[in-house]
Coordinates of C-alpha atoms in Angstrom, one line a residue:
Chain A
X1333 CA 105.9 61.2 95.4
X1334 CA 105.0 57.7 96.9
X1335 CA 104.1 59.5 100.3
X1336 CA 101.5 61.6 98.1
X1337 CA 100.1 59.0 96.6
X1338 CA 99.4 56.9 99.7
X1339 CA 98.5 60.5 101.5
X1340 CA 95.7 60.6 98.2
X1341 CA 94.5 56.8 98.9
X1342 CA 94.2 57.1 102.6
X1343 CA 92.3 60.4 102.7
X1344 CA 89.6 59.3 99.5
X1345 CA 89.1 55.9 101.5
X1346 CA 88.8 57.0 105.3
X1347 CA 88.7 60.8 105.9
X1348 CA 86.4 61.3 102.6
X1349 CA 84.7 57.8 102.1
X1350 CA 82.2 58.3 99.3
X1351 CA 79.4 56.4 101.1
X1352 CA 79.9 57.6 104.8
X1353 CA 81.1 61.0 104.4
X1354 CA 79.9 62.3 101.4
X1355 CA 76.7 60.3 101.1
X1356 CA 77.5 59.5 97.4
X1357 CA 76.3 55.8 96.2
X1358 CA 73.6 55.1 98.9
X1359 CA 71.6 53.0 96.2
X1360 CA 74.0 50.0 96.3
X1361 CA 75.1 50.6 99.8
X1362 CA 71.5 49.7 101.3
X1363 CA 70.8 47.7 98.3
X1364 CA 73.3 45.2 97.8
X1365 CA 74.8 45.3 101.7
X1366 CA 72.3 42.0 102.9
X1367 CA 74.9 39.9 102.2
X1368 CA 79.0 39.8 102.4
X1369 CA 79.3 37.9 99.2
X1370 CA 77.1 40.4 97.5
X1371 CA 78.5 43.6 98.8
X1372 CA 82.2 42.2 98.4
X1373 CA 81.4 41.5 94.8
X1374 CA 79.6 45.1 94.4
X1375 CA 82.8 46.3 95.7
X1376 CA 85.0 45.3 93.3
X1377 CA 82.9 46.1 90.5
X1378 CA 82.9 49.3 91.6
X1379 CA 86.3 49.8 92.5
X1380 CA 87.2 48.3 89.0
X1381 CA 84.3 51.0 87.2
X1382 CA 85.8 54.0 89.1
X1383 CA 89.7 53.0 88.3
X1384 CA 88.4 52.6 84.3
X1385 CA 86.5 55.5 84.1
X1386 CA 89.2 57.5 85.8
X1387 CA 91.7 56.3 83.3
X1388 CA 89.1 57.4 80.4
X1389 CA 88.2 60.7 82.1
X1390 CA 90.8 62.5 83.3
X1391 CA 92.7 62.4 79.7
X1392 CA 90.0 63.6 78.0
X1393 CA 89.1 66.4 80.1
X1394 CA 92.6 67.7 80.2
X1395 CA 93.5 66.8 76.9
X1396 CA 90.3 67.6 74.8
X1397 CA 87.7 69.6 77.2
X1398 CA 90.3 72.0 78.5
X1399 CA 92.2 72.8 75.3
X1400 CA 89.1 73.6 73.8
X1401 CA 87.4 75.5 76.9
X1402 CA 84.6 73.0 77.0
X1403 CA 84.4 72.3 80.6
X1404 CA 81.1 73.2 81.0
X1405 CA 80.8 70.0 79.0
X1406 CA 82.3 67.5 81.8
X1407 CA 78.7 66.0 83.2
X1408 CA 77.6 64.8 80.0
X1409 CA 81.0 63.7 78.0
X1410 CA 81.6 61.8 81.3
X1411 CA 77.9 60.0 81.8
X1412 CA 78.6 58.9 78.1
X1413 CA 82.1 58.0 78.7
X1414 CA 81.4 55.7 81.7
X1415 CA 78.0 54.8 80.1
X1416 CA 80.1 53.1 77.1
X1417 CA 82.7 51.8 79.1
X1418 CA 80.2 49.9 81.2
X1419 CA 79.2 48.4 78.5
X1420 CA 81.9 47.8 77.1
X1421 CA 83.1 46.0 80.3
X1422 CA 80.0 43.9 80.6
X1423 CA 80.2 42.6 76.3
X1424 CA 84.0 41.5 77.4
X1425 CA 83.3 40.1 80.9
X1426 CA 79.9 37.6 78.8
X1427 CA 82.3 36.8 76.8
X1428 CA 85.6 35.3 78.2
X1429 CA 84.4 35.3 82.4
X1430 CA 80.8 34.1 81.8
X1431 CA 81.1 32.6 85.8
X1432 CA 81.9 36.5 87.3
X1433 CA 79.3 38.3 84.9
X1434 CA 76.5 36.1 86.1
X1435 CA 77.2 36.6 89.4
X1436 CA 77.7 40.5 89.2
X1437 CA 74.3 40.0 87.0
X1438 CA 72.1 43.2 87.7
X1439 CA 74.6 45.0 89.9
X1440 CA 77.1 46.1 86.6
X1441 CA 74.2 47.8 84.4
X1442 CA 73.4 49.2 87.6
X1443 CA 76.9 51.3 88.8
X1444 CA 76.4 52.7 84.7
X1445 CA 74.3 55.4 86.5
X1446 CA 76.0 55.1 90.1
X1447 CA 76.5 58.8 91.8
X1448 CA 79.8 57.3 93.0
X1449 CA 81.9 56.8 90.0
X1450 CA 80.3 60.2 88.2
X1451 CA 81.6 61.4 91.4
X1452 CA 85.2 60.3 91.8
X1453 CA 85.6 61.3 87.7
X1454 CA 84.3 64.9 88.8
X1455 CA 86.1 65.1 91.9
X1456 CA 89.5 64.3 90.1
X1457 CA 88.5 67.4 88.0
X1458 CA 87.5 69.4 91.2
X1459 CA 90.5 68.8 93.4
X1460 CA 92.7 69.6 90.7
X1461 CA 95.1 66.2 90.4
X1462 CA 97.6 67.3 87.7
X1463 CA 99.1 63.8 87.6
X1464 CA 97.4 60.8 85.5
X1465 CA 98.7 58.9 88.2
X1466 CA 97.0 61.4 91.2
X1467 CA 94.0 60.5 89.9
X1468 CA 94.3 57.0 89.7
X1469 CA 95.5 57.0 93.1
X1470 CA 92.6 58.7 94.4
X1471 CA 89.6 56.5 92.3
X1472 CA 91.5 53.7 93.7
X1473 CA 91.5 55.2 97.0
X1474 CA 87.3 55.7 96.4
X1475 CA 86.9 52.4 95.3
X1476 CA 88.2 50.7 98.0
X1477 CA 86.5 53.1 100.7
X1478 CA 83.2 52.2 99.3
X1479 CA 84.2 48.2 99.3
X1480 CA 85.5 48.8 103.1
X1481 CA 81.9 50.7 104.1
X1482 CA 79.8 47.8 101.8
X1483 CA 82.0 45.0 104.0
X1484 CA 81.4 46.4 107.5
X1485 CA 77.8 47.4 106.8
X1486 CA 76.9 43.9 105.6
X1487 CA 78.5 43.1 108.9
X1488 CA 76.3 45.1 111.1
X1489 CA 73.0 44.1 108.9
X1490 CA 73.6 40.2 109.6
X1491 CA 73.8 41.5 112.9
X1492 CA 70.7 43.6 112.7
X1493 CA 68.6 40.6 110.7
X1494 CA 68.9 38.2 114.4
X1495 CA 68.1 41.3 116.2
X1496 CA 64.3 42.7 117.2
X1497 CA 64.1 45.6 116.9
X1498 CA 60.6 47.2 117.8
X1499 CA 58.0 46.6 115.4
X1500 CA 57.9 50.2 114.5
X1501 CA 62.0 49.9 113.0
X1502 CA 62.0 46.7 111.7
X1503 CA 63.1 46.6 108.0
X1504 CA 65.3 50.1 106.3
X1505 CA 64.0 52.0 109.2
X1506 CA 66.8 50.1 111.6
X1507 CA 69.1 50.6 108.8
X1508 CA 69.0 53.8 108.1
X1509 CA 69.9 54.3 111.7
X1510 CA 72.6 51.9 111.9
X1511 CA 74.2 53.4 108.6
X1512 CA 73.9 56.5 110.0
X1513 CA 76.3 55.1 113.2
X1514 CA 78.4 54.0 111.2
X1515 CA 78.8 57.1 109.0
X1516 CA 79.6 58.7 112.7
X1517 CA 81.9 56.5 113.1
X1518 CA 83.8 57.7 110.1
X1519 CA 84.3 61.1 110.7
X1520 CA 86.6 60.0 113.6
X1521 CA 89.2 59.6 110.7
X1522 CA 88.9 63.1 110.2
X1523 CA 92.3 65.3 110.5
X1524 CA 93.9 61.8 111.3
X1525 CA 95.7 61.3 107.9
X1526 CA 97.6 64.2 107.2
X1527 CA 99.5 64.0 110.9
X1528 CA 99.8 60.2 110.5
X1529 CA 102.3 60.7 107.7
X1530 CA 103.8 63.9 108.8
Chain B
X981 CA 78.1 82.5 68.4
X982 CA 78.6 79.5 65.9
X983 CA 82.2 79.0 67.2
X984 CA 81.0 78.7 70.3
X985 CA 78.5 76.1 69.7
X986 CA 80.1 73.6 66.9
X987 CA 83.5 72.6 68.6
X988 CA 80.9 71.7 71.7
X989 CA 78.6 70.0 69.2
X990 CA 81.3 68.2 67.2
X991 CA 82.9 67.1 70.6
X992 CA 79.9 65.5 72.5
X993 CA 79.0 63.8 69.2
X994 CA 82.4 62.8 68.4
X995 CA 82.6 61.0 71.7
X996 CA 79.4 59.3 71.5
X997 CA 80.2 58.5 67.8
X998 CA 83.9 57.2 68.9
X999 CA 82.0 55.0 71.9
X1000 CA 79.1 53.7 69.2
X1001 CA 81.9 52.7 66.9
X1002 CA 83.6 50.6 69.7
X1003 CA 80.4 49.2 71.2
X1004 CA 79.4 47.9 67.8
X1005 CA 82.7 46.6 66.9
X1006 CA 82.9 45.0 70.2
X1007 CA 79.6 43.2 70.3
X1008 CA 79.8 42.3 66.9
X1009 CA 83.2 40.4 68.0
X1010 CA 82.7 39.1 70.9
X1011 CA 78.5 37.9 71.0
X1012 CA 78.3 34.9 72.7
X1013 CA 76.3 32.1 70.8
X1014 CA 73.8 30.7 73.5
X1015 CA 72.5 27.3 73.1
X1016 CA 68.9 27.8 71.4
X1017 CA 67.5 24.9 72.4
X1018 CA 69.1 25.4 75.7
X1019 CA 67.3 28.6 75.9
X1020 CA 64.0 27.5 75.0
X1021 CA 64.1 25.1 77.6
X1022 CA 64.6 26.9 80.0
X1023 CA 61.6 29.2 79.2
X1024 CA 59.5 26.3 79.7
X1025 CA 60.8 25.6 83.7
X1026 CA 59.2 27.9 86.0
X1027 CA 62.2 29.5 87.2
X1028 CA 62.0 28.6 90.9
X1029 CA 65.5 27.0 90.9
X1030 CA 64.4 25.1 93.8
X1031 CA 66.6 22.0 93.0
X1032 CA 64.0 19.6 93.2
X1033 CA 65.3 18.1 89.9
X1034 CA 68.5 17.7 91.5
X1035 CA 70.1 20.0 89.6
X1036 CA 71.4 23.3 90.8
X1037 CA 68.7 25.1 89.3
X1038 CA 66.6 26.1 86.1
X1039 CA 69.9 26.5 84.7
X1040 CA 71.5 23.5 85.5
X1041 CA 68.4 21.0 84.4
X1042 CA 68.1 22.9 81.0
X1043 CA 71.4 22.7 80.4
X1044 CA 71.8 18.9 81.0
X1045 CA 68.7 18.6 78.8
X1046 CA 70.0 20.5 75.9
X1047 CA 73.6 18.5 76.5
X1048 CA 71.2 15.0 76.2
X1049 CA 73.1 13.9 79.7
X1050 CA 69.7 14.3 81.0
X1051 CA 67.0 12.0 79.4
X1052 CA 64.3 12.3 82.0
X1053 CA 61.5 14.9 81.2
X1054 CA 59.5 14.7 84.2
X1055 CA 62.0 15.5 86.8
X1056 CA 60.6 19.1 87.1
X1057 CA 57.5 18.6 90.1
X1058 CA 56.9 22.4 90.6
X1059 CA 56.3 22.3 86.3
X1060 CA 54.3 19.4 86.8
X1061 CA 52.8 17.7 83.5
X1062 CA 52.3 20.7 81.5
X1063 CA 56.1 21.3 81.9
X1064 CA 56.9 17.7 80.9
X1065 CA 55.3 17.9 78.1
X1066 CA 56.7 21.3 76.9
X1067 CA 59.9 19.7 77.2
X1068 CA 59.1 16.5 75.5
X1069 CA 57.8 18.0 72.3
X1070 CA 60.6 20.2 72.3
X1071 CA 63.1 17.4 72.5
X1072 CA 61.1 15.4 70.2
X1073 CA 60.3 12.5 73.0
X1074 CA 57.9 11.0 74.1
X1075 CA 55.6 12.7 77.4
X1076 CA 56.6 11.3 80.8
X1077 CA 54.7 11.4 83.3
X1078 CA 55.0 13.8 86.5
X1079 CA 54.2 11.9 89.9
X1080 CA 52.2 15.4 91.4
X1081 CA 53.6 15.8 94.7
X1082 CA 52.6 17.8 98.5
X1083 CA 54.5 18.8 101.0
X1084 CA 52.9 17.0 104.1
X1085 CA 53.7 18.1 107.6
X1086 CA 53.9 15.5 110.3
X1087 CA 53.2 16.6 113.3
X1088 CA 49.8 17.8 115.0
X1089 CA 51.2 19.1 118.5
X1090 CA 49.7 22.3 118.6
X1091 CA 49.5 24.8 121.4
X1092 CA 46.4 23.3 122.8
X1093 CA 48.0 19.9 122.9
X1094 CA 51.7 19.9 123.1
X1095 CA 53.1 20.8 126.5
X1096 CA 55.8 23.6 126.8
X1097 CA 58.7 23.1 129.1
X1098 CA 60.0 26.6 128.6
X1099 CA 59.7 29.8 126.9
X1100 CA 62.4 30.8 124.4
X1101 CA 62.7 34.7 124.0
X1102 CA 65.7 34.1 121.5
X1103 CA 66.4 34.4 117.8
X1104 CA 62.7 33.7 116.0
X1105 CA 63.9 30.8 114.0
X1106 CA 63.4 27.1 114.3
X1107 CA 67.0 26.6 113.4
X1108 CA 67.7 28.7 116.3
X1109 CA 65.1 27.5 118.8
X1110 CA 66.1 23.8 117.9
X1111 CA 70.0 24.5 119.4
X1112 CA 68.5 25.4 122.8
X1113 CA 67.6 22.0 124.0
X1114 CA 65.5 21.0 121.2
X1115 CA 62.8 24.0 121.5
X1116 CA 60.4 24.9 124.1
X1117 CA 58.7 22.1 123.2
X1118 CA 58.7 18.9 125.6
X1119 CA 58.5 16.9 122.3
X1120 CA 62.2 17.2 120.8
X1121 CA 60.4 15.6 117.5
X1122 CA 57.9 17.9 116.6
X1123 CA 57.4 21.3 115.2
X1124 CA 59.1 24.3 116.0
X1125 CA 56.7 27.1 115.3
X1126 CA 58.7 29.3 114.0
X1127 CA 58.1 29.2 110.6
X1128 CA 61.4 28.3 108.7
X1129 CA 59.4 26.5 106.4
X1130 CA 56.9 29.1 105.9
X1131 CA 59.8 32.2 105.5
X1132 CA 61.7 29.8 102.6
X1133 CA 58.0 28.7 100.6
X1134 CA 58.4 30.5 97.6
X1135 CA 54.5 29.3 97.1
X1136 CA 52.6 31.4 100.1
X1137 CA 51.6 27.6 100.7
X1138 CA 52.9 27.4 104.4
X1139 CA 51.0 29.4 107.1
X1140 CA 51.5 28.9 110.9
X1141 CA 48.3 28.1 113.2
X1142 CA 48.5 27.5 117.0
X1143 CA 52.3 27.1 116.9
X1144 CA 52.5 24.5 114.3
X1145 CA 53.1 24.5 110.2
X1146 CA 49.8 23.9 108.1
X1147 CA 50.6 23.1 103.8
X1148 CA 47.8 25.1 101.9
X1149 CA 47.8 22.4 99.3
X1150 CA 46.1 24.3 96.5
X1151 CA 48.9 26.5 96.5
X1152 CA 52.1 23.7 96.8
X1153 CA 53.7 22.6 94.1
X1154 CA 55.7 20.4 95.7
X1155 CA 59.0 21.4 95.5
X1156 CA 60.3 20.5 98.5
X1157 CA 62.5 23.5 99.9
X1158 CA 60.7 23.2 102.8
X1159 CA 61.5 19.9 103.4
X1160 CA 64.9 20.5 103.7
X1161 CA 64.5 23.8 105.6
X1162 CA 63.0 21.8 108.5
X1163 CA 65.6 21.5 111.6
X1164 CA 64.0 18.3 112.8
X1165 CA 62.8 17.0 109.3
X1166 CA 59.2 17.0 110.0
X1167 CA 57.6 18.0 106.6
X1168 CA 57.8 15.3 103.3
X1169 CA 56.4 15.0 99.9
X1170 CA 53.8 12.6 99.6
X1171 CA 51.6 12.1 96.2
X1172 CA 48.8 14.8 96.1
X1173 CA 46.2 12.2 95.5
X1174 CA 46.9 10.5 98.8
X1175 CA 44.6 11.7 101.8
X1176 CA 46.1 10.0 104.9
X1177 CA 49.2 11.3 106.6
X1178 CA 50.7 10.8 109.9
X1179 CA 51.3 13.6 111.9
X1180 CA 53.7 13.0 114.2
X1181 CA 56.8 12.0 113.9
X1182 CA 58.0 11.3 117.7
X1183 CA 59.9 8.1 117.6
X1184 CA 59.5 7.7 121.9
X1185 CA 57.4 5.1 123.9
X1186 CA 53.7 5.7 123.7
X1187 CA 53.6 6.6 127.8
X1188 CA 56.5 9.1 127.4
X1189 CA 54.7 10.7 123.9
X1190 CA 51.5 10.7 126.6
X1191 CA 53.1 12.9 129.1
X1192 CA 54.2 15.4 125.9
X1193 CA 52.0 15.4 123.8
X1194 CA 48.1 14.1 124.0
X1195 CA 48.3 14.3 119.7
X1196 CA 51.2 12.3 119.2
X1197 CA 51.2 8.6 118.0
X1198 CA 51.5 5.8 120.9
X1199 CA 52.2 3.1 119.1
X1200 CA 48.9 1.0 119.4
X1201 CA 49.2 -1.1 116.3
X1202 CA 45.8 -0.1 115.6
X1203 CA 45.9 1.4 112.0
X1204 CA 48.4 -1.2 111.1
X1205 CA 45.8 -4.0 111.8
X1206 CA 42.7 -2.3 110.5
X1207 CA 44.6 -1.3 107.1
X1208 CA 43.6 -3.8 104.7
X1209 CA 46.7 -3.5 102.3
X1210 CA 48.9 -3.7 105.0
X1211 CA 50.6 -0.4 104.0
X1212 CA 51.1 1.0 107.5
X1213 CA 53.7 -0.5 110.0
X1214 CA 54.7 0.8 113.1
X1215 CA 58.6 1.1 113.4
X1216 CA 60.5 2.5 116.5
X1217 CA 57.0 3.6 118.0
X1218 CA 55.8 5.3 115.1
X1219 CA 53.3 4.4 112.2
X1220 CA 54.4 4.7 108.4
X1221 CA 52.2 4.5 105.4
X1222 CA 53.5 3.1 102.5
X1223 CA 52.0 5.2 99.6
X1224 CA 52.7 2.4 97.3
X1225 CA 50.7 -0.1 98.9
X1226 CA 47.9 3.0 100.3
X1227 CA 44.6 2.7 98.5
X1228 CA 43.2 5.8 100.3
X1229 CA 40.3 4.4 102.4
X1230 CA 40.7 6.5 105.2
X1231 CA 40.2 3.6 108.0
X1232 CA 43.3 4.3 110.3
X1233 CA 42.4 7.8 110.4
X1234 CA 38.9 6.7 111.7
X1235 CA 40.5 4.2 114.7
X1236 CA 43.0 5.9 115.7
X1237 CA 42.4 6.8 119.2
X1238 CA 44.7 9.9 119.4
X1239 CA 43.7 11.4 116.4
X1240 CA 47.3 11.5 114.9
X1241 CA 45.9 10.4 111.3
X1242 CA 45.1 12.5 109.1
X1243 CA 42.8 12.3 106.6
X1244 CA 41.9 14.9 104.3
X1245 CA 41.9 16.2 100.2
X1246 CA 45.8 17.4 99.1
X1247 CA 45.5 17.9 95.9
X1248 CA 48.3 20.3 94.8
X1249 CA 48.1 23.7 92.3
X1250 CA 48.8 21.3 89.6
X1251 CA 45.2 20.0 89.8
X1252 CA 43.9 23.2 89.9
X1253 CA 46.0 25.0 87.0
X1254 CA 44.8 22.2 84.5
X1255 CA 42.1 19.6 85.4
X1256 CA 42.4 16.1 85.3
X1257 CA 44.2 14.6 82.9

């Protein structure tokens, strides 16, 4: 059981990472990646985001959507779901952490609409987790993939902001290029998982 | 076909309904009250947070406003006047006055008349430059050329000519983030109704400031015998006006024999947003 879960976080954070494999989220990634403080702070929004709109979700769709044979429903229920929750979030985080909502500022109305977390509440559908707790596993898993590829790539761009490039790639041209070496990068991890716990 | 469209209907707008209910109930409990007077305060500062009110930012200077820990209106120089008095009649004091300020750079040692000792290919800042022996500059002192100051302006008032920084002074408001964005601290805020600056600030004997650099100050005592107010000394081989004691008549400028003296009109955006007051 515990072996599962950790198989389920491994494989959603390296062998499946939302922003280097499956190109889900690219918005913030090249957005908010300038600086580590930024993107670590992006992270953990969005890991936090994904975990809660996981945990709203998955019980509605197999408590309510599927007893009723509504699943052609899922896209918008969920876009309202996490829309509110958002929300929701942001109301409670003005109120009582005033310090951490004004330094998320822009970036938590902003992962309301993110691919990413419409993604990982989809994908717990689509990959058929029949545990609450599979699917938790597995948005946690996402979450912390995407904080993993927003800290290296804010690595690589302070790297690439002291480099000169030709004149030609300066600016998201060099970016694109470099995320795109580092998305290579990732599919090393492919295949690696399911024989490093066998 | 009913059947098949009303438990879809009733879902979706039981949901939203459900996440409505909560999102009213939830703001309705938990609205923070801002500070009103806070917030109107900080309508009136331009929103540069460049610190020159020694505050952290916009923020931080409204907020010590609205708290009455801060009694000073003027301490906003980007805001200038017109600020001041925003804030005054909204605090219900009376109008202090702003001392207008430029950013002034000192140092004329451009291409044509600094000498080189090497040519850095590195990292394009002056922060970066400066740790490799100084810059490729034989003057240690001087500018850097590579635009710090001019990256950081949040005015457009800093352009770069002949490998030295130039203030655009209709456009500075004097906030001073270039002044402390320059590696070898070569740009300072001086009064915008002052004319006279010296630019250089190398602090060598005048024979060795010779061999670098045929604009920068030797040290002649000239300008500080031909001022009449005595506002310029010379300390540690360099001239200094005092702008306290400068009555702007532009004699200095006219003896000195390396041309280190500027003297020519600053007069910041202030003067040009609203006309003398």
């Amino acid at each position: 059981m515990i072996r599962d879960l950790i198989v389920i976080i491994f494989t959603a954070m390296l062998v499946n990472n939302y922003v280097l494999v499956k190109f889900l989220g690219i918005c913030p990634f090249l957005g908010v990646s300038k600086k580590l403080h930024s993107a670590v702070g992006m992270g953990l929004a969005v890991t936090f985001v994904m975990l809660l709109a996981t945990a709203a979700t998955w019980p509605i769709h197999t408590y309510l959507l599927t007893k009723f044979h509504l699943e052609y429903l899922q896209t918008i229920v969920f876009i309202l779901i996490i829309a509110a929750l958002v929300q929701l979030v942001e109301i409670i985080l003005k109120r009582y952490l005033p310090a951490l909502h004004r330094s998320l500022g822009i970036y938590l109305p902003l992962i309301t609409t993110n691919c990413a977390v419409l993604g990982v509440a989809k994908n717990n559908i689509t990959e058929g987790y029949e545990l609450f707790i599979e699917a938790m596993a597995n948005a946690l898993g996402c979450g912390l993939g995407f904080l993993l590829a927003m800290v290296l790539f804010a690595g690589v761009r302070m790297r690439i902001e002291t480099a000169k490039p030709p004149k030609c790639f300066e600016g998201m041209p060099i970016t694109l290029i470099s995320a795109s070496i580092v998305a290579l990068a990732f599919y090393g991890f492919a295949g690696v998982i399911d024989n490093m716990f066998m | 076909m009913l059947e098949a469209i009303l438990p879809a209907v009733a879902c979706v707008a039981g949901i939203g309904l459900l996440c409505a209910v909560v999102l009213v109930v939830a703001a309705k409990l938990m609205s923070v009250r801002e500070n009103a007077l806070e917030k109107k305060l900080r309508e009136c500062l331009p929103g540069v947070n460049c610190g020159a009110c020694g505050y952290t930012g916009c923020d931080g200077y409204a907020k010590a406003l609205a708290d009455k820990t801060e009694k000073k209106t003027n301490l906003c120089i980007p805001g200038a006047d017109a600020v001041s008095e925003q804030i005054s009649e909204i605090l219900g004091v009376t109008f202090q006055n702003t001392v207008e300020q430029v950013a002034a750079v000192h140092c004329c040692g451009d291409c044509e008349h600094a000498v080189q000792k090497a040519d850095y290919s590195g990292v394009q800042t002056c922060s970066g430059a400066k740790m490799l022996y100084g810059g490729q500059q034989a003057c240690t002192y001087g500018c850097l050329g590579k635009g710090d100051c001019a990256a950081i302006c949040p005015y457009d008032a800093i352009y770069m000519d002949k490998g030295i920084a130039h203030i655009y002074t209709p456009k500075c408001v004097g906030c001073g983030l270039c002044v402390k964005t320059c590696p070898n601290q070569i740009i300072t805020l001086i009064p915008d109704v002052k004319r006279e600056v010296i630019a250089c600030s190398n602090k060598e004997k005048g024979a060795v400031v010779r061999k670098k650099c045929t604009n920068g100050c030797i040290a002649c005592h000239k300008c500080e015998k031909e001022c009449p107010t005595g506002a310029i000394t010379v300390e540690e081989n360099l001239a200094r006006i005092d702008y306290d004691k400068c009555i702007d008549c532009g004699k200095c400028a006219q003896v000195c024999p390396v041309g280190c003296i500027l003297s020519e009109d600053r007069y910041g955006r202030h003067r040009f947003a609203e006309p003398q007051r």
